[in-house]
Amino acid sequence: MLTFSGFPNNIGYELSKMGCEDMPAITGDEYLRRVNALKSDVWYDGQKITGKISEHPAFAGMIKSQAALYDLQHQKKNMTFKCEKTGEDVGVSYLIPRSKEDLQKRRDMIQEWASFNGGLMGRSPDYMNTVLASFAASLEVLKGEKKTFPKKLKSFYEYARENDLSFTHTFISPQSNRSKLSVLDEEVTNARIIDKRDEGLVIRGAKLLATQGGITDEIIVYSTPGTAEDDQSYLFSIPSDTNGLKFVCRRSFAHCNTPLSSRFDEMDTVVLFDDVIVPWERVFIYENIRAVASLYQDGKFIPFTLHQIVSRQVIKAEFALGVAQSIIEMINIDEYEHVQGKMAEMIRGVESIKALLFKAEGTGKLDQSGVYIPDPIPLYVAVNEFQSFYPRCMEILQQLGASGMVTLPSERDFSSELGEDLTFYLKGYEKGGKEKVELFRLAWDLSMSEFGSRQTLYERFFFGDPVRLAHAVYRAYSTDSAVRRVKRFLK
Ligand SMILES: Cc1cc2nc3c(=O)[nH]c(=O)nc-3n(C[C@H](O)[C@H](O)[C@H](O)COP(=O)(O)OP(=O)(O)OC[C@H]3O[C@@H](n4cnc5c(N)ncnc54)[C@H](O)[C@@H]3O)c2cc1C
């Protein structure tokens, strides 16, 4: 049995179990083999999934898309870099940037993956790889903190990087009582530490949700600030097939013959911890809310993660813009001023987000440890703005598409004896009915289907609700120079 050298044999991660030994920058096939081998405890519609998860209808399309991302690592340039420790090619999303060029390399890689799915896979592996890299680059904030294990966190990051592990994560407590007085609740639902044994922490309870739960090698579990009391706070990572860990799926939005949902529906799962034992080797922080908060707020988590997010959102916004312009051309409505106005609104948004991303890279700074950190303010602004800009883009698609969004006969209708009539009666300005319906089906799937609605909800909430994100923007922004200007004027 081969185990990672950073962990003792008895509780180390068994690489051989996954069929993966020294496997830098994996291919799609490697990813498939691993997630199928895990046989994680995933529940769909009252039943535990028993066969290969990559063949289950709720997962097949999305897992195939995820596998294609891993293949792209080997098909496109600059998707990997030489690992300083092993000399092997590892994924750029694990790169800790040491210069502006490194950061741009990260952006290029993230956008290459996002271009494959129109930015619709919010939790493609680069998201959590970035989070883990940000933790590993922030260990100084844990200095002197009790019950924290920075060396283990660093080793774990290297282990993940060198084996190209995939991650899901669950950070938030269940949504049962969000009142400020919820701390007084007697019945605790949040996953909590119920025991500390020689083998590790024992965790019981639930976490709000994990997108892609059950289809990744590992899950990172974290009490983000405000989600736990001091004695219930933690940061750990465990394999998705750990005993007692269960993922409960929502209804699948992946339907046949839908251009987007059939391929990119990242499942969302509730995560249950049924007395899960987390080996000490995988506990990075416990019972220390200050350390947990500091890693989140004072480390590099926010700038790095926001940089990954905004890089993807640029692609998603451009994709929406492209769909809007295609609708305009399909039904020839570009002479109308309100149509031009709506497009100008989308263009302003797209260009603003791009500019904010470039600004963040340009005004980034090297810190004392030699890590190049993007400027978090423009990124915060971009993500907070996107929470209302993206839903507005979806509204504009509906306003431009109008009835075209629902006059959508199926492929089979077009292949039937009605095909000729439909091709003529549903024709666009310069295109036949089939081509027009294909475009409008795409627009519908993006903005109106269950999948599309979930995409909008995702962009509104996945990095925190817009209200509290706005608070964070305000708190992080220095108004000093603006106030000084006013003072000078008053003098
Ligand atoms: C599609 C999707 C995928 C996600 N994937 C993941 C994932 O993979 N992993 C993960 O960990 N999380 C994930 N999340 C969770 C995400 O982080 C949360 O949705 C977000 O933090 C908001 O929390 P909540 O959903 O519990 O909303 P709540 O906090 O319950 O908010 C509900 C409403 O109450 C208001 N409210 C609640 N508390 C306050 C307060 N203190 N002050 C002001 N207003 C308040 C909010 O503004 C909002 O209007 C995902 C969310 C979505 C929608």
Coordinates of C-alpha atoms and ligand atoms in Angstrom, one line a residue:
M1 CA 0.0 0.0 0.0
L2 CA 1.4 3.4 -1.0
T3 CA 0.6 6.2 1.3
F4 CA 1.6 9.8 1.1
S5 CA 4.9 10.3 2.9
G6 CA 3.5 13.2 5.0
F7 CA 1.1 10.9 6.8
P8 CA 1.7 7.7 8.9
N9 CA 0.6 4.5 7.2
N10 CA -2.3 3.7 9.4
I11 CA -4.3 6.8 8.7
G12 CA -2.7 8.2 5.6
Y13 CA -4.6 8.5 2.4
E14 CA -4.4 5.2 0.5
L15 CA -3.4 6.2 -3.0
S16 CA -3.5 2.6 -4.3
K17 CA -7.2 2.5 -3.3
M18 CA -7.8 5.1 -5.9
G19 CA -5.6 3.5 -8.5
C20 CA -3.4 6.6 -8.3
E21 CA 0.3 6.6 -7.6
D22 CA 2.4 9.7 -8.1
M23 CA -0.1 11.1 -10.5
P24 CA 0.6 14.8 -11.3
A25 CA -1.8 16.7 -13.6
I26 CA -4.2 13.8 -14.2
T27 CA -6.3 13.0 -17.3
G28 CA -10.0 12.7 -17.5
D29 CA -9.7 8.9 -17.3
E30 CA -7.8 9.1 -14.1
Y31 CA -10.5 11.3 -12.6
L32 CA -13.2 8.9 -13.7
R33 CA -11.4 5.9 -12.3
R34 CA -10.9 7.5 -8.9
V35 CA -14.4 8.8 -8.4
N36 CA -15.9 5.5 -9.4
A37 CA -13.5 3.6 -7.2
L38 CA -14.4 5.7 -4.1
K39 CA -18.0 4.5 -4.0
S40 CA -18.9 7.4 -1.7
D41 CA -22.2 7.3 0.1
V42 CA -24.4 9.4 -2.3
W43 CA -28.2 9.4 -2.0
Y44 CA -30.5 10.2 -4.9
D45 CA -34.3 10.3 -4.5
G46 CA -34.4 7.9 -1.5
Q47 CA -31.8 5.5 -2.8
K48 CA -28.1 5.0 -2.3
I49 CA -26.2 5.1 -5.6
T50 CA -24.5 1.7 -5.9
G51 CA -23.1 1.4 -9.4
K52 CA -20.5 3.6 -11.1
I53 CA -21.4 7.2 -10.2
S54 CA -20.1 8.4 -13.6
E55 CA -22.9 6.4 -15.2
H56 CA -25.8 7.6 -13.0
P57 CA -28.1 9.8 -15.2
A58 CA -27.9 12.7 -12.6
F59 CA -24.1 12.8 -12.9
A60 CA -23.0 11.3 -16.2
G61 CA -23.0 14.5 -18.3
M62 CA -21.4 16.7 -15.7
I63 CA -18.7 14.1 -14.8
K64 CA -17.9 13.7 -18.5
S65 CA -17.5 17.5 -18.7
Q66 CA -15.3 17.5 -15.6
A67 CA -13.2 14.7 -17.1
A68 CA -12.8 16.8 -20.3
L69 CA -11.3 19.6 -18.1
Y70 CA -8.6 17.3 -16.9
D71 CA -7.9 16.2 -20.4
L72 CA -7.5 19.9 -21.4
Q73 CA -4.6 20.0 -19.0
H74 CA -2.7 17.8 -21.5
Q75 CA -4.1 19.3 -24.7
K76 CA -3.6 23.0 -24.2
K77 CA -0.5 25.0 -23.5
N78 CA 0.4 26.5 -20.1
M79 CA -2.2 24.5 -18.1
T80 CA 0.6 23.0 -15.9
F81 CA 3.8 24.1 -14.2
K82 CA 6.9 22.3 -13.0
C83 CA 6.5 21.5 -9.3
E84 CA 9.4 22.8 -7.4
K85 CA 9.5 19.8 -5.2
T86 CA 9.1 16.9 -7.6
G87 CA 10.0 18.5 -11.0
E88 CA 6.7 17.0 -12.4
D89 CA 4.0 18.9 -14.3
V90 CA 1.2 19.9 -11.9
G91 CA -2.0 21.9 -12.5
V92 CA -1.6 25.7 -12.6
S93 CA -4.7 26.2 -10.3
Y94 CA -2.4 24.9 -7.6
L95 CA 0.2 27.5 -8.4
I96 CA 1.0 30.0 -5.6
P97 CA 1.8 33.2 -7.6
R98 CA 5.2 34.8 -7.0
S99 CA 4.8 37.5 -9.6
K100 CA 2.2 39.3 -11.7
E101 CA 3.0 36.9 -14.5
D102 CA 2.2 34.0 -12.3
L103 CA -1.2 35.5 -11.5
Q104 CA -1.9 36.1 -15.2
K105 CA -0.9 32.5 -15.9
R106 CA -3.5 31.4 -13.3
R107 CA -6.1 33.6 -15.0
D108 CA -5.3 32.2 -18.4
M109 CA -5.7 28.6 -17.1
I110 CA -8.9 29.3 -15.3
Q111 CA -10.4 31.0 -18.3
E112 CA -9.3 28.1 -20.6
W113 CA -11.4 25.8 -18.4
A114 CA -14.2 28.2 -18.1
S115 CA -14.4 28.7 -21.9
F116 CA -15.1 25.0 -22.2
N117 CA -18.3 25.4 -20.2
G118 CA -19.3 29.0 -20.7
G119 CA -18.3 29.7 -17.1
L120 CA -21.2 27.5 -16.0
M121 CA -19.2 25.1 -13.8
G122 CA -18.7 27.3 -10.8
R123 CA -17.1 24.5 -8.9
S124 CA -14.7 23.2 -11.6
P125 CA -11.6 21.9 -9.8
D126 CA -9.7 25.1 -10.1
Y127 CA -12.0 26.7 -7.5
M128 CA -11.0 24.5 -4.5
N129 CA -7.4 24.0 -5.8
T130 CA -7.2 27.8 -5.5
V131 CA -8.6 27.8 -2.0
L132 CA -6.2 25.1 -0.8
A133 CA -3.2 27.0 -2.4
S134 CA -4.5 30.2 -0.6
F135 CA -4.5 28.4 2.7
A136 CA -1.0 27.0 2.1
A137 CA 0.2 30.5 1.3
S138 CA -1.3 31.9 4.5
L139 CA 0.3 29.8 7.2
E140 CA 1.9 32.8 8.9
V141 CA -1.5 33.8 10.3
L142 CA -1.6 30.6 12.3
K143 CA 1.7 31.4 14.1
G144 CA 1.3 31.0 17.8
E145 CA -2.3 29.9 17.6
K146 CA -3.2 26.9 19.7
K147 CA -4.8 23.8 18.1
T148 CA -3.6 24.7 14.6
F149 CA -1.3 22.5 12.4
P150 CA 0.2 24.7 9.7
K151 CA 2.9 22.1 8.7
K152 CA 0.2 19.5 8.2
L153 CA -1.8 21.9 6.1
K154 CA 1.2 22.7 3.9
S155 CA 2.0 18.9 3.5
F156 CA -1.6 18.3 2.6
Y157 CA -1.5 21.1 -0.1
E158 CA 1.6 19.5 -1.6
Y159 CA 0.0 16.1 -1.5
A160 CA -3.1 17.4 -3.3
R161 CA -1.0 19.3 -5.9
E162 CA 1.2 16.3 -6.6
N163 CA -1.8 14.0 -7.0
D164 CA -4.1 16.5 -8.6
L165 CA -6.9 15.7 -6.1
S166 CA -10.4 17.1 -6.7
F167 CA -12.3 18.7 -3.9
T168 CA -15.8 19.7 -2.9
H169 CA -16.3 21.8 0.2
T170 CA -18.9 22.7 2.8
F171 CA -18.4 25.8 4.8
I172 CA -21.9 27.0 6.0
S173 CA -24.2 25.7 8.8
P174 CA -27.7 24.4 7.9
Q175 CA -30.3 27.1 7.3
S176 CA -32.6 26.4 10.3
N177 CA -32.4 29.6 12.3
R178 CA -30.5 32.6 11.0
S179 CA -31.6 34.9 13.9
K180 CA -28.8 36.6 15.8
L181 CA -30.0 34.6 18.8
S182 CA -29.6 31.2 17.1
V183 CA -26.6 30.6 19.4
L184 CA -29.1 29.9 22.1
D185 CA -30.7 27.1 20.2
E186 CA -30.7 23.8 22.1
E187 CA -31.1 21.5 19.1
V188 CA -27.9 22.0 17.1
T189 CA -28.0 20.9 13.5
N190 CA -24.6 22.2 12.5
A191 CA -21.9 19.5 12.2
R192 CA -20.0 19.7 15.5
I193 CA -17.2 18.0 17.4
I194 CA -18.8 15.5 19.7
D195 CA -15.7 13.7 20.8
K196 CA -11.9 13.7 20.6
R197 CA -10.3 10.2 20.4
D198 CA -6.9 8.8 19.7
E199 CA -7.9 8.3 16.1
G200 CA -9.2 11.8 15.6
L201 CA -12.1 14.2 15.9
V202 CA -15.6 12.8 15.9
I203 CA -18.1 14.9 13.9
R204 CA -21.9 14.7 14.1
G205 CA -24.5 16.8 12.4
A206 CA -25.0 18.5 9.0
K207 CA -23.5 21.1 6.7
L208 CA -25.6 23.3 4.5
L209 CA -24.4 22.0 1.2
A210 CA -21.6 20.9 -1.0
T211 CA -21.8 21.4 -4.8
Q212 CA -20.2 18.4 -6.5
G213 CA -20.6 16.5 -3.3
G214 CA -19.7 12.8 -3.7
I215 CA -17.9 13.2 -7.1
T216 CA -14.6 14.5 -5.8
D217 CA -11.7 12.7 -4.1
E218 CA -12.0 14.8 -1.0
I219 CA -14.2 17.2 0.9
I220 CA -12.8 20.2 2.8
V221 CA -15.0 21.1 5.8
Y222 CA -14.5 24.5 7.4
S223 CA -16.3 26.7 9.9
T224 CA -16.3 30.1 8.2
P225 CA -16.7 33.1 10.5
G226 CA -20.1 33.2 12.1
T227 CA -21.0 29.6 11.5
A228 CA -19.7 28.1 14.7
E229 CA -18.8 28.7 18.4
D230 CA -15.1 28.6 19.4
D231 CA -15.3 25.0 20.7
Q232 CA -17.1 23.8 17.6
S233 CA -14.8 25.4 15.0
Y234 CA -12.6 23.4 12.6
L235 CA -10.8 23.0 9.3
F236 CA -10.2 19.6 8.0
S237 CA -10.3 17.5 4.8
I238 CA -11.4 13.9 4.4
P239 CA -11.8 11.5 1.5
S240 CA -15.4 11.5 0.1
D241 CA -15.8 7.9 1.0
T242 CA -15.0 8.3 4.7
N243 CA -17.3 6.2 7.0
G244 CA -20.4 8.0 8.1
L245 CA -20.2 10.7 5.5
K246 CA -23.3 11.0 3.4
F247 CA -24.2 13.3 0.5
V248 CA -27.9 13.8 -0.2
C249 CA -28.7 15.1 -3.7
R250 CA -31.3 17.5 -4.9
R251 CA -33.4 16.7 -8.0
S252 CA -31.2 16.5 -11.1
F253 CA -31.6 19.3 -13.6
A254 CA -29.7 17.3 -16.3
H255 CA -32.3 16.5 -19.0
C256 CA -31.7 14.9 -22.3
N257 CA -31.5 17.2 -25.3
T258 CA -30.8 20.3 -23.3
P259 CA -27.6 21.9 -24.5
L260 CA -26.3 23.1 -21.1
S261 CA -28.0 21.2 -18.2
S262 CA -27.2 17.9 -19.8
R263 CA -23.5 18.7 -19.6
F264 CA -22.9 21.1 -16.8
D265 CA -25.4 20.4 -14.0
E266 CA -23.1 20.4 -10.9
M267 CA -25.1 18.5 -8.4
D268 CA -25.8 20.2 -5.0
T269 CA -25.8 18.0 -1.9
V270 CA -26.7 18.3 1.8
V271 CA -23.8 16.8 3.8
L272 CA -24.5 14.6 6.8
F273 CA -21.9 13.5 9.3
D274 CA -22.9 10.4 11.1
D275 CA -20.2 10.3 13.8
V276 CA -17.4 10.7 11.2
I277 CA -13.9 10.2 12.4
V278 CA -11.5 12.8 11.1
P279 CA -7.9 11.5 11.5
W280 CA -5.7 13.9 13.4
E281 CA -3.5 14.1 10.3
R282 CA -6.4 15.7 8.5
V283 CA -7.3 18.2 11.2
F284 CA -5.7 21.5 10.4
I285 CA -7.5 23.7 13.0
Y286 CA -9.9 22.8 15.8
E287 CA -11.5 24.6 18.7
N288 CA -10.0 27.9 17.8
I289 CA -12.5 30.3 16.2
R290 CA -9.9 33.1 16.0
A291 CA -7.5 31.0 13.9
V292 CA -10.4 29.8 11.7
A293 CA -11.5 33.5 11.1
S294 CA -8.0 34.7 10.7
L295 CA -7.2 32.2 8.0
Y296 CA -10.3 33.3 6.2
Q297 CA -10.0 37.1 6.7
D298 CA -6.3 37.9 7.2
G299 CA -4.8 35.2 5.0
K300 CA -4.9 35.0 1.2
F301 CA -8.1 33.1 0.9
I302 CA -10.2 36.2 -0.2
P303 CA -7.9 37.7 -2.8
F304 CA -7.0 34.4 -4.4
T305 CA -10.5 32.9 -4.4
L306 CA -12.0 36.1 -5.7
H307 CA -9.4 36.2 -8.5
Q308 CA -10.4 32.7 -9.6
I309 CA -14.1 33.7 -9.4
V310 CA -13.8 36.9 -11.4
S311 CA -11.7 35.2 -14.0
R312 CA -14.5 32.7 -14.6
Q313 CA -17.3 35.3 -14.4
V314 CA -15.7 37.3 -17.2
I315 CA -16.2 34.2 -19.4
K316 CA -19.7 33.7 -18.2
A317 CA -20.7 37.3 -18.8
E318 CA -19.2 37.1 -22.3
F319 CA -21.1 33.9 -23.0
A320 CA -24.4 35.6 -22.0
L321 CA -23.5 38.6 -24.2
G322 CA -22.9 36.3 -27.1
V323 CA -26.2 34.6 -26.6
A324 CA -28.0 38.0 -26.5
Q325 CA -26.3 39.2 -29.7
S326 CA -27.1 35.9 -31.4
I327 CA -30.8 36.4 -30.5
I328 CA -30.7 39.9 -31.9
E329 CA -29.3 38.7 -35.2
M330 CA -31.6 35.7 -35.4
I331 CA -34.8 37.8 -35.3
N332 CA -33.3 41.0 -36.7
I333 CA -34.1 43.5 -33.9
D334 CA -30.9 45.5 -33.7
E335 CA -32.4 48.7 -35.1
Y336 CA -34.5 49.3 -32.0
E337 CA -33.0 51.7 -29.5
H338 CA -34.1 49.8 -26.4
V339 CA -32.4 46.7 -27.8
Q340 CA -29.2 48.7 -28.3
G341 CA -29.6 50.1 -24.8
K342 CA -29.9 46.6 -23.3
M343 CA -26.9 45.5 -25.1
A344 CA -25.0 48.5 -23.9
E345 CA -26.0 47.6 -20.4
M346 CA -24.5 44.1 -20.8
I347 CA -21.4 45.5 -22.5
R348 CA -20.8 48.0 -19.7
G349 CA -21.0 45.1 -17.2
V350 CA -18.7 42.8 -19.1
E351 CA -16.1 45.5 -19.7
S352 CA -16.3 46.7 -16.1
I353 CA -15.6 43.2 -14.7
K354 CA -12.7 42.7 -17.1
A355 CA -11.3 46.1 -16.1
L356 CA -11.6 45.2 -12.4
L357 CA -9.8 41.9 -12.9
F358 CA -6.9 43.6 -14.7
K359 CA -6.9 46.4 -12.1
A360 CA -6.6 43.7 -9.3
E361 CA -3.7 42.1 -11.1
G362 CA -2.0 45.3 -11.9
T363 CA -2.2 46.8 -8.4
G364 CA -1.4 43.5 -6.6
K365 CA 1.5 43.4 -4.2
L366 CA 4.3 41.1 -3.2
D367 CA 4.0 40.2 0.4
Q368 CA 6.9 39.5 2.8
S369 CA 6.8 35.8 2.0
G370 CA 7.3 36.6 -1.7
V371 CA 3.7 35.8 -2.7
Y372 CA 2.1 38.1 -5.3
I373 CA -1.4 39.0 -4.0
P374 CA -4.1 40.5 -6.3
D375 CA -5.7 43.7 -5.0
P376 CA -8.8 42.4 -3.2
I377 CA -10.9 45.6 -3.5
P378 CA -11.6 45.5 -7.3
L379 CA -12.3 41.8 -7.0
Y380 CA -14.7 42.3 -4.2
V381 CA -16.4 45.0 -6.2
A382 CA -16.7 42.8 -9.3
V383 CA -18.1 39.8 -7.4
N384 CA -20.6 42.0 -5.5
E385 CA -21.6 43.7 -8.7
F386 CA -22.0 40.3 -10.5
Q387 CA -24.6 39.3 -7.9
S388 CA -27.1 41.7 -9.5
F389 CA -25.5 42.0 -13.0
Y390 CA -25.8 38.3 -13.9
P391 CA -29.6 38.1 -13.0
R392 CA -30.1 41.3 -15.0
C393 CA -28.4 39.6 -18.0
M394 CA -30.8 36.7 -17.7
E395 CA -33.7 39.1 -17.6
I396 CA -32.4 40.8 -20.7
L397 CA -32.2 37.5 -22.5
Q398 CA -35.9 36.9 -21.7
Q399 CA -36.8 40.5 -22.8
L400 CA -35.0 40.0 -26.1
G401 CA -36.1 36.5 -26.8
A402 CA -39.8 36.9 -25.8
S403 CA -42.0 34.1 -27.1
G404 CA -39.0 32.5 -28.8
M405 CA -38.0 31.3 -25.4
V406 CA -40.9 28.9 -25.3
T407 CA -41.7 28.1 -28.9
L408 CA -39.3 25.2 -28.8
P409 CA -40.4 22.0 -30.6
S410 CA -38.1 19.1 -29.9
E411 CA -35.4 17.6 -32.2
R412 CA -37.8 14.7 -32.7
D413 CA -40.5 17.1 -34.0
F414 CA -38.0 18.4 -36.5
S415 CA -37.2 14.9 -37.6
S416 CA -40.9 14.0 -37.9
E417 CA -43.3 14.7 -40.8
L418 CA -43.8 18.1 -39.3
G419 CA -40.1 19.0 -39.8
E420 CA -40.5 20.8 -43.1
D421 CA -43.3 23.0 -41.8
L422 CA -41.5 23.8 -38.6
T423 CA -38.3 24.6 -40.5
F424 CA -40.3 27.2 -42.5
Y425 CA -42.8 28.6 -39.9
L426 CA -40.2 28.9 -37.1
K427 CA -37.5 30.4 -39.4
G428 CA -35.4 33.3 -38.2
Y429 CA -34.2 36.3 -40.2
E430 CA -31.7 34.5 -42.3
K431 CA -31.8 31.0 -40.7
G432 CA -34.1 28.0 -40.8
G433 CA -36.4 27.0 -38.0
K434 CA -34.1 24.3 -36.6
E435 CA -31.2 26.6 -36.2
K436 CA -33.3 29.2 -34.6
V437 CA -34.9 26.8 -32.2
E438 CA -31.4 25.4 -31.3
L439 CA -30.3 28.9 -30.3
F440 CA -33.4 29.8 -28.4
R441 CA -33.2 26.4 -26.5
L442 CA -29.7 27.4 -25.5
A443 CA -31.0 30.8 -24.3
W444 CA -33.9 29.1 -22.4
D445 CA -31.6 26.7 -20.8
L446 CA -29.3 29.5 -19.7
S447 CA -31.9 31.8 -18.3
M448 CA -35.2 30.0 -17.6
S449 CA -34.8 26.2 -17.1
E450 CA -34.3 24.7 -13.7
F451 CA -30.6 24.6 -14.5
G452 CA -30.7 28.3 -15.6
S453 CA -32.5 29.4 -12.4
R454 CA -30.0 27.5 -10.3
Q455 CA -27.2 29.3 -12.2
T456 CA -28.7 32.6 -11.3
L457 CA -29.2 31.6 -7.7
Y458 CA -25.6 30.4 -7.6
E459 CA -24.2 33.8 -8.8
R460 CA -26.3 35.6 -6.3
F461 CA -25.2 33.5 -3.3
F462 CA -22.3 31.2 -3.7
F463 CA -19.7 33.5 -2.1
G464 CA -22.1 34.8 0.6
D465 CA -25.3 36.8 0.3
P466 CA -25.2 40.2 -1.4
V467 CA -26.1 42.1 1.7
R468 CA -23.2 40.8 3.8
L469 CA -20.8 40.9 0.8
A470 CA -21.7 44.6 0.4
H471 CA -20.8 45.1 4.1
A472 CA -17.5 43.3 3.4
V473 CA -16.8 45.7 0.5
Y474 CA -17.5 48.7 2.7
R475 CA -15.4 47.4 5.5
A476 CA -12.4 46.5 3.3
Y477 CA -12.4 49.8 1.4
S478 CA -10.3 52.7 2.7
T479 CA -12.1 56.0 2.3
D480 CA -9.2 57.9 3.9
S481 CA -8.0 59.6 0.7
A482 CA -11.6 60.6 -0.3
V483 CA -12.2 62.1 3.1
R484 CA -8.9 63.9 3.0
R485 CA -10.0 65.5 -0.3
V486 CA -13.1 66.8 1.3
K487 CA -11.1 68.2 4.3
R488 CA -8.7 70.0 1.9
F489 CA -11.7 71.5 0.2
L490 CA -13.3 72.6 3.5
K491 CA -10.1 74.3 4.5
Ligands
LIG1 C1 -26.3 27.1 -5.9 C2 -25.5 27.2 -4.7 C3 -24.4 26.5 -4.5 C4 -23.6 26.6 -3.3 N1 -22.5 25.8 -3.2 C5 -21.9 25.7 -2.0 C6 -20.8 24.8 -1.7 O1 -20.4 24.1 -2.6 N2 -20.3 24.8 -0.5 C7 -20.7 25.7 0.5 O2 -20.1 25.6 1.6 N3 -21.7 26.5 0.3 C8 -22.3 26.6 -0.9 N4 -23.3 27.5 -1.1 C9 -23.8 28.2 0.0 C10 -23.6 29.7 0.0 O3 -22.3 30.0 0.6 C11 -24.7 30.4 0.8 O4 -25.9 30.3 0.0 C12 -24.5 31.8 1.2 O5 -23.4 31.9 2.1 C13 -25.7 32.4 1.9 O6 -26.1 31.6 2.9 P1 -27.5 30.9 3.0 O7 -27.9 30.3 1.7 O8 -27.6 30.1 4.2 O9 -28.5 32.1 3.2 P2 -29.0 32.8 4.5 O10 -27.8 33.2 5.3 O11 -29.9 31.8 5.2 O12 -29.8 34.0 4.0 C14 -31.2 34.0 3.7 C15 -31.6 35.5 3.7 O13 -31.5 36.0 5.0 C16 -30.7 37.2 5.0 N5 -29.8 37.1 6.2 C17 -29.5 36.0 6.9 N6 -28.6 36.3 7.9 C18 -28.4 37.6 7.8 C19 -27.5 38.5 8.5 N7 -26.8 38.1 9.5 N8 -27.5 39.8 8.1 C20 -28.3 40.2 7.1 N9 -29.1 39.4 6.4 C21 -29.1 38.1 6.7 C22 -29.9 37.0 3.7 O14 -29.4 38.3 3.2 C23 -30.8 36.4 2.8 O15 -31.7 37.3 2.2 C24 -24.1 27.4 -2.3 C25 -25.2 28.2 -2.5 C26 -25.9 28.1 -3.7 C27 -27.2 28.9 -3.8

